Short mmCIF file of C-alpha atoms in Angstrom, two decimals:
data_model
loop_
_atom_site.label_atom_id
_atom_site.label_comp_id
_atom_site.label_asym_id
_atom_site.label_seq_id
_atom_site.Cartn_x
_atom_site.Cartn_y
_atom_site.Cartn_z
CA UNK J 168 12.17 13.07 -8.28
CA UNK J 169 9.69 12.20 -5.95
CA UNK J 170 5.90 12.14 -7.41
CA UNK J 171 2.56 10.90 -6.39
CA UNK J 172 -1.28 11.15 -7.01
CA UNK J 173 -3.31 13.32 -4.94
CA UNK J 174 -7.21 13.91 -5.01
CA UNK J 175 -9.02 17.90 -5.54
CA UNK J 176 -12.09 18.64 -5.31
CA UNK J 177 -12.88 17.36 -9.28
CA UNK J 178 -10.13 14.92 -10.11
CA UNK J 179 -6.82 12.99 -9.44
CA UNK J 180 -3.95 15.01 -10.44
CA UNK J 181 0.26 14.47 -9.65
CA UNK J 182 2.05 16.07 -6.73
CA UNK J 183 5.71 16.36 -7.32
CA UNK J 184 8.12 17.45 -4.23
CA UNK J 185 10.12 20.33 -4.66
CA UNK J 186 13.90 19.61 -4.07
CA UNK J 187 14.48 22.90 -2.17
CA UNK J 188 11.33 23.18 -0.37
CA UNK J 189 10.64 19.87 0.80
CA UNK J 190 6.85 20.86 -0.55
CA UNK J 191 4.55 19.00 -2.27
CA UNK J 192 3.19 20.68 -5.68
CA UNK J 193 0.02 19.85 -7.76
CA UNK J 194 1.43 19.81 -11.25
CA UNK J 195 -2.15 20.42 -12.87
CA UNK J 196 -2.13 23.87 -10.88
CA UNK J 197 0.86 24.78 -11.59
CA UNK J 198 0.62 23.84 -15.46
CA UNK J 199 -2.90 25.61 -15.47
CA UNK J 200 -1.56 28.86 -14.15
CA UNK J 201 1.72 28.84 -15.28
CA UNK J 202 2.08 26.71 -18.77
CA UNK J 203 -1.43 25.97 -19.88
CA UNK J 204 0.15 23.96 -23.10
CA UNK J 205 1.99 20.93 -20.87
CA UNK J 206 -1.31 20.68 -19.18
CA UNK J 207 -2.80 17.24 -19.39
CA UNK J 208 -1.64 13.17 -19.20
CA UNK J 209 1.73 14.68 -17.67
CA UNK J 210 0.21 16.43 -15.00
CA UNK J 211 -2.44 13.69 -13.92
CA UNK J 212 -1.05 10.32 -15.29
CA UNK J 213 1.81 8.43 -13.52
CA UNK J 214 2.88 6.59 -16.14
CA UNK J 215 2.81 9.13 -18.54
CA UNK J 216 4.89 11.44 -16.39
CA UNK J 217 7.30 8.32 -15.89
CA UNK J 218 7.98 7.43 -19.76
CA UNK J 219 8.33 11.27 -20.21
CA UNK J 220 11.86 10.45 -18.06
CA UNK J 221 13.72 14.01 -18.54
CA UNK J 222 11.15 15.97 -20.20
CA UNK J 223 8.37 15.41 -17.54
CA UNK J 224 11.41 15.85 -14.90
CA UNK J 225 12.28 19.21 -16.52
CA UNK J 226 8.77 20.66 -16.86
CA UNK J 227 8.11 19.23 -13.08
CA UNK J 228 10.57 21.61 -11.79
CA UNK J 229 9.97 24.27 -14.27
CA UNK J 230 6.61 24.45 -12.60
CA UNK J 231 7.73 23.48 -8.71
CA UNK J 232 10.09 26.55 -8.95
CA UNK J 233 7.66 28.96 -9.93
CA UNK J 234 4.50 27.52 -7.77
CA UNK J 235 6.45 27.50 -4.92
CA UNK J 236 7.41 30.91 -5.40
CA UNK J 237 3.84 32.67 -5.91
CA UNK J 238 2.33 29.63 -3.14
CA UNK J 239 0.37 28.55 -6.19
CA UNK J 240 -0.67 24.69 -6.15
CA UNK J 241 0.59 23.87 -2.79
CA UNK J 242 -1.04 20.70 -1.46
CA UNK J 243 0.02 20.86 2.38
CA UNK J 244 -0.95 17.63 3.82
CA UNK J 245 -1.47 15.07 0.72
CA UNK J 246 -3.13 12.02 1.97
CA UNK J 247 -2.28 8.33 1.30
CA UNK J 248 -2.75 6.58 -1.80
CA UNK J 249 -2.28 4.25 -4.33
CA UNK J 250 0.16 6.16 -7.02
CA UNK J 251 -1.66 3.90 -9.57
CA UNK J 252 -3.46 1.05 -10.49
CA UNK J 253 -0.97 -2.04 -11.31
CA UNK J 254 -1.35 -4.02 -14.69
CA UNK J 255 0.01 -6.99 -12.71
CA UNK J 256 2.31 -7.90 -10.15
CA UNK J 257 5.02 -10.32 -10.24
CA UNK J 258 6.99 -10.75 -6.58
CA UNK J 259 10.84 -12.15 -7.13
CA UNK J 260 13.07 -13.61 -4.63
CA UNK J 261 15.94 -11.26 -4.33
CA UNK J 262 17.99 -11.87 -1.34
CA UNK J 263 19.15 -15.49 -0.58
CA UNK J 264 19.66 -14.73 3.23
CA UNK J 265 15.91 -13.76 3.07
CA UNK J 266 15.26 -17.30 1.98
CA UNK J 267 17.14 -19.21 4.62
CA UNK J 268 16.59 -17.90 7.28
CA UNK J 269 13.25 -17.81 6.47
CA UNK J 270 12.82 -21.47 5.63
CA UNK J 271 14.66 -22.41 9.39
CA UNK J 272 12.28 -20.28 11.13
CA UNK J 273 9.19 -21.89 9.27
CA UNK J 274 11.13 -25.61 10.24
CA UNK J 275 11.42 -24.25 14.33
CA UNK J 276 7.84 -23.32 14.28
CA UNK J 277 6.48 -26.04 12.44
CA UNK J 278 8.63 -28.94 13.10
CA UNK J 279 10.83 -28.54 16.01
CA UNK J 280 12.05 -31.87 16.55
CA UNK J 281 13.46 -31.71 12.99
CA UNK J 282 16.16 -28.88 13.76
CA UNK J 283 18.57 -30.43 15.86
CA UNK J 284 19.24 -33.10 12.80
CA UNK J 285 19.64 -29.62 10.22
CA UNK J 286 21.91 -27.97 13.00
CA UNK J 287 24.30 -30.95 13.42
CA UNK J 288 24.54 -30.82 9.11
CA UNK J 289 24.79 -27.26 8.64
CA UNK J 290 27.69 -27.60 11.65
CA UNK J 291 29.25 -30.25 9.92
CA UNK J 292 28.95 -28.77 5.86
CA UNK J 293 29.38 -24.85 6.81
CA UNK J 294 26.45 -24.96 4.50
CA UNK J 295 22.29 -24.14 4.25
CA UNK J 296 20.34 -27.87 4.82
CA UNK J 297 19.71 -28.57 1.08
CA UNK J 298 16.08 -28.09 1.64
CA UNK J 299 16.37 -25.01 3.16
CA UNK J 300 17.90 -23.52 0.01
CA UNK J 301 16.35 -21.85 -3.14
CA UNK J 302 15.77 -24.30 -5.63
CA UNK J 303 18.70 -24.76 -8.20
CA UNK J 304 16.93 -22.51 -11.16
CA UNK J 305 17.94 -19.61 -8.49
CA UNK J 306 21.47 -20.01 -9.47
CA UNK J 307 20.51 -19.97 -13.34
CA UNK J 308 18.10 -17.04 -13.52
CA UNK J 309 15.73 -14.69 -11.15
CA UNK J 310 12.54 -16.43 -9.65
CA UNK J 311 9.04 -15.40 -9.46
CA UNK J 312 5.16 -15.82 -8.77
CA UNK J 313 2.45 -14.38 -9.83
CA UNK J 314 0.47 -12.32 -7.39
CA UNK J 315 -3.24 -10.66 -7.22
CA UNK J 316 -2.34 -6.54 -8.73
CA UNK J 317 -5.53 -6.07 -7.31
CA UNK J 318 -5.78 -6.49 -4.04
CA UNK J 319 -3.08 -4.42 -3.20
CA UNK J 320 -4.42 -1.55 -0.56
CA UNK J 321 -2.93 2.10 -0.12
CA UNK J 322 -0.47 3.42 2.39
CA UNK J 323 -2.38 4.60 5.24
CA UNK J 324 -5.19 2.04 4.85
CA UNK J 325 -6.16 -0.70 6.94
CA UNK J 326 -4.14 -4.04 6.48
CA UNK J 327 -6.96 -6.93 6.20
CA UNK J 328 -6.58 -10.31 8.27
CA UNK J 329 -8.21 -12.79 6.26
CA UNK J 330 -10.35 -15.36 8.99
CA UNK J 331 -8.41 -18.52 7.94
CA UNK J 332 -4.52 -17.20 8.84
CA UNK J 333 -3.46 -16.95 12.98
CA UNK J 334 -0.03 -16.18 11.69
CA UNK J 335 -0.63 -12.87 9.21
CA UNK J 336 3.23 -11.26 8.29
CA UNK J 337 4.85 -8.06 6.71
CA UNK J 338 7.35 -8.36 4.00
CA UNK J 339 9.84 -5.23 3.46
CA UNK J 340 10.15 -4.82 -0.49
CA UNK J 341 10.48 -2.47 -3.18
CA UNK J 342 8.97 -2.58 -6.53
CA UNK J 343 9.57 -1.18 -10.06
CA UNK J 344 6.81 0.37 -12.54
CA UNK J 345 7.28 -0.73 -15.74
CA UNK J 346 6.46 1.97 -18.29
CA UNK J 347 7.77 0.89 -21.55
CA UNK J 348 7.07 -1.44 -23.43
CA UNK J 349 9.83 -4.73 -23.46
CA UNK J 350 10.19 -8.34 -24.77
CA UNK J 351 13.51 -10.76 -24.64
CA UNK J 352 15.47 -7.56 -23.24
CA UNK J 353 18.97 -7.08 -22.26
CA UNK J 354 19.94 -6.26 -18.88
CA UNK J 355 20.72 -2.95 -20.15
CA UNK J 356 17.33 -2.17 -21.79
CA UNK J 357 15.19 -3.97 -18.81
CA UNK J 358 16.87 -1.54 -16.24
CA UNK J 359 15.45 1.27 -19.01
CA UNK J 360 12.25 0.12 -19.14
CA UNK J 361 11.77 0.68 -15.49
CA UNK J 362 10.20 4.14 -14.93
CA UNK J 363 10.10 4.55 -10.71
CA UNK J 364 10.41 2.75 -7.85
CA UNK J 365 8.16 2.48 -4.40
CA UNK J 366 8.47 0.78 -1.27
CA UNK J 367 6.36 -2.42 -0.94
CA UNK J 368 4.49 -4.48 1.55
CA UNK J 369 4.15 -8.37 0.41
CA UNK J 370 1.70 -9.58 3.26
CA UNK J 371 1.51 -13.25 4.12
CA UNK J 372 -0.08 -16.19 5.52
CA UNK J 373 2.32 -17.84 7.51
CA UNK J 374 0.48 -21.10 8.69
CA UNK J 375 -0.84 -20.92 5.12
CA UNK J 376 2.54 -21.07 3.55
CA UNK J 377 3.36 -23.88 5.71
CA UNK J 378 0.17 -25.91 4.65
CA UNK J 379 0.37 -24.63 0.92
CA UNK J 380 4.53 -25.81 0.83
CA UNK J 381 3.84 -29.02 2.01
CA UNK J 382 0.40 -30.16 0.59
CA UNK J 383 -0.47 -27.82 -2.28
CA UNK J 384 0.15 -28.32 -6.28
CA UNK J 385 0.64 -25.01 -7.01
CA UNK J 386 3.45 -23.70 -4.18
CA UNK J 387 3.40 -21.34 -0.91
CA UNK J 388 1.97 -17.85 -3.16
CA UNK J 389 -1.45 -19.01 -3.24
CA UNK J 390 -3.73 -17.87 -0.40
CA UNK J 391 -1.05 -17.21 1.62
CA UNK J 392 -0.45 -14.34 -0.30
CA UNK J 393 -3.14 -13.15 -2.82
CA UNK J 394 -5.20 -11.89 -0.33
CA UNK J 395 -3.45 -8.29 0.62
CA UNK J 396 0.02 -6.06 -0.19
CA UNK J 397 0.73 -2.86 -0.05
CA UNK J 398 2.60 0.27 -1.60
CA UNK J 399 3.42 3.64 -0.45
CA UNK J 400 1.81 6.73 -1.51
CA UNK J 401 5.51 8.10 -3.22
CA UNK J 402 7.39 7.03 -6.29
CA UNK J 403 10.97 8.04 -6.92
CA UNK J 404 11.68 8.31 -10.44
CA UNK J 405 14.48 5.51 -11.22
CA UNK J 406 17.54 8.09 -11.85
CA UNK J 407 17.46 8.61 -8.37
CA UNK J 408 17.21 5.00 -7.00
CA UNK J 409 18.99 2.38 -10.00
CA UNK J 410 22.63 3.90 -9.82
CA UNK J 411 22.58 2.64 -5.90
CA UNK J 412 20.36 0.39 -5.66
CA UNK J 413 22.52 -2.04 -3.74
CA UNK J 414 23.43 0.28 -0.87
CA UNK J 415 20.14 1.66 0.42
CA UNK J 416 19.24 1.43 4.45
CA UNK J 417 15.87 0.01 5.73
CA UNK J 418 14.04 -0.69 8.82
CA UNK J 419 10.77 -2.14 9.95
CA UNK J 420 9.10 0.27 13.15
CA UNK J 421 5.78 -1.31 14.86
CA UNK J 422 4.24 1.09 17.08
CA UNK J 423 7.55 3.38 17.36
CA UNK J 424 9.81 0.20 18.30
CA UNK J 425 12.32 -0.29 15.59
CA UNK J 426 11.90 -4.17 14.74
CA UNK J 427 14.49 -4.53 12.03
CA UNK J 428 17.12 -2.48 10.54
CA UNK J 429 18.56 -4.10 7.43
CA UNK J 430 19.85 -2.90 3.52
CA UNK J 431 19.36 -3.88 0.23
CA UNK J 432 22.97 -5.32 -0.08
CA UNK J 433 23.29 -8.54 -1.61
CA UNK J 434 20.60 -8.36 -4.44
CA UNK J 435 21.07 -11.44 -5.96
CA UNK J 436 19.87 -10.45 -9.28
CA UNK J 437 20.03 -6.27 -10.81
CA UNK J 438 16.67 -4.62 -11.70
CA UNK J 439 17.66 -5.03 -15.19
CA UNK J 440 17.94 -8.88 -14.52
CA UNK J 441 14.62 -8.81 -13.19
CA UNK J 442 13.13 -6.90 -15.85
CA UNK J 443 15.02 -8.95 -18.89
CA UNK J 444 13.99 -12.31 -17.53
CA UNK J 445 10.11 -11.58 -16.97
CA UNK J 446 10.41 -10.54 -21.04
CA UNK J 447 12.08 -13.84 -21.82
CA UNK J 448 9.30 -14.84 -24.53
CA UNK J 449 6.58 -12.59 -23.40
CA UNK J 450 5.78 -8.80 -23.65
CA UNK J 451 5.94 -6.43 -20.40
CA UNK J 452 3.94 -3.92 -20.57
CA UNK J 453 3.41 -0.38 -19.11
CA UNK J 454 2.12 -0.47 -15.36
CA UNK J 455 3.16 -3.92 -14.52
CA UNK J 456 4.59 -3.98 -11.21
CA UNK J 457 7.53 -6.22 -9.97
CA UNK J 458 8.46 -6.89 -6.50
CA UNK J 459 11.77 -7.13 -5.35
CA UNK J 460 11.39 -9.76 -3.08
CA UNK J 461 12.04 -9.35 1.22
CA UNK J 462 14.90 -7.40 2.17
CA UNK J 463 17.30 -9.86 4.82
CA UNK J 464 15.56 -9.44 8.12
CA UNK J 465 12.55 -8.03 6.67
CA UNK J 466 9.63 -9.73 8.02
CA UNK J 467 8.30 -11.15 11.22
CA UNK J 468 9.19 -14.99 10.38
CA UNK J 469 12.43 -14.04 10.18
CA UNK J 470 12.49 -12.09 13.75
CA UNK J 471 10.19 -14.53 15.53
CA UNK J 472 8.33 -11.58 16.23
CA UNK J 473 4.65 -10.94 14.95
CA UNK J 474 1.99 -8.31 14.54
CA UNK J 475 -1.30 -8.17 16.39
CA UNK J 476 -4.47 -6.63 15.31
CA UNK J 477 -4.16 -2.35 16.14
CA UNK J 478 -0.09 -2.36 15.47
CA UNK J 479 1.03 0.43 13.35
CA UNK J 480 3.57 -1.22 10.83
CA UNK J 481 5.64 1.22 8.97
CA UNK J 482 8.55 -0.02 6.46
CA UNK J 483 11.08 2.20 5.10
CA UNK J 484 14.07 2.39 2.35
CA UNK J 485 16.43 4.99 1.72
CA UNK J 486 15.57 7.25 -0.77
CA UNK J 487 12.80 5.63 -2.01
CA UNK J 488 10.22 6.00 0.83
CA UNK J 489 7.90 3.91 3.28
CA UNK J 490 4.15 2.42 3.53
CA UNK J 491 2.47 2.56 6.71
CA UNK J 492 -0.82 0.37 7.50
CA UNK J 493 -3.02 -0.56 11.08
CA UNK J 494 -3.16 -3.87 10.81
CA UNK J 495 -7.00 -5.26 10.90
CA UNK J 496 -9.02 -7.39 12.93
CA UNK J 497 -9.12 -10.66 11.92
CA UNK J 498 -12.13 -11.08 9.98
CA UNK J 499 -14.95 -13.47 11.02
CA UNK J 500 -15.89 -16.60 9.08
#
């Protein structure tokens, strides 16, 4: 089921789609005219309505069938949003192909005289340049950083160039909403602990990630990439999305010119595996957002192609949904 949070004239309340229709339904209406008692967190709270799993699914389309019969509650032209506020974000690296290629198109740009040297070893191996390769723990378990939950900004709005990047990237992702509570999981109860998914943007720094890899303590994720993301306005509840998860299309269009058109094939680790190995000896918690990490072809770097101030960038998965932003000016110092 497809949900998100739309604004009325008093409060924020969900919209659900209606499977038939195609049209968008404010739950709160339709619970207020239709079944006053289910009124409430289910009807305006995201993560309420995703821990409800069946139930809230059920009452959802209880009340889409009827609104959309007697027109009640229909919201026509919902607007972008955030769906919700994250609790945190962690961003994974999920695709190894992502990672190479990549870490060769950071070497040509940076350090061009180095790539004849990695082209003659990579001819010779039929392997990645060891340094161009996920460190070893990505064999052993999923990787992660840490990023800023709140600067993330709403499909629809503005994409911010911070002054101190020439080089400012997309990153094609989805994410899962946590909204149950886990520690030490299984696979098994990791992949049930994750309530919806939405398609996400992880914006970056790219002469910042160069600088940061080389000469920072602390990695490439710092202000290369705290500094702006993105998520669409639309959540699919995770019924529809984890039993094919590893077979879903995608494409990056700027300005109307397809860019990129790419899959989620070859996730190196299952939502589940995600999930489990953030709990390993902490607690996740409701709300807390995880990023899948960039889809194989999924950003500029990768393309050796890259957005200007005024482009429209729009990135899309199959059955989950897109997030479209302007990109910004670059701000002054």
């Amino acid at each position: 089921m497809k949900i998100r949070r739309v604004t009325t004239a008093t409060t924020d309340v969900l919209a659900a789609q209606h499977e038939s229709s195609g049209r968008w339904i404010d739950l709160d209406s339709a619970a207020a005219a239709f079944e006053p008692e289910v009124r409430g967190r289910l009807t305006t709270d995201l993560l309420a309505f995703l821990a409800s799993r069946e139930r809230g699914r059920d009452m959802a389309t209880r009340l889409m069938d009827t609104a959309t019969t007697e027109g009640v509650g229909v919201v026509d032209h919902p607007g972008g949003s955030l769906p919700y506020q994250p609790a945190s974000l962690r961003c994974f690296l999920g695709w190894e192909q992502h990672w190479s290629q990549a870490a060769h198109q950071l070497v040509k740009r940076n350090l061009p005289a180095a790539m004849p040297a990695i082209r003659a070893f990579e001819a010779l191996t039929r392997r990645d340049f060891p340094a161009l390769r996920p460190g070893a723990s990505f064999s052993r378990h999923p990787l992660y950083y840490t990023g800023n939950h709140l600067s993330i900004v709403a499909d629809g709005a503005p994409l911010p160039w911070p002054s101190y990047t020439d080089a400012l990237d997309f990153e094609l992702e989805f994410a899962m909403i946590v909204d149950r509570p886990v520690r030490n999981a299984t696979e098994a109860q990791g992949a049930d602990a994750i309530g919806g998914f939405v398609v996400f943007n992880d914006v970056s720094a790219r002469d910042v990630q160069w600088d940061e890899q080389r000469n920072g303590s602390f990695g490439p994720v710092v202000k290369t990439k705290t500094f702006a993301s993105s998520m669409g306005s639309v959540v699919v509840t995770a019924d529809e999305v984890l039993p094919r998860i590893d077979g879903l299309t995608a494409s990056v269009v700027v300005d109307d010119e397809t860019w990129s058109t790419t899959s989620t094939a070859g996730l190196s680790y299952s939502p589940g595996d995600t999930v489990a190995y953030a709990s390993k000896g902490e607690n996740v918690y409701p709300g807390e957002l995880l990023a899948s990490g960039t889809l194989p072809s999924g950003c500029g770097l990768e393309l050796d192609r890259w957005i200007r101030p005024g482009n429209v960038v729009t990135l899309d998965i199959e059955g989950i949904g897109s997030v479209t932003n302007t990109v910004g000016d670059r701000e002054s110092e």
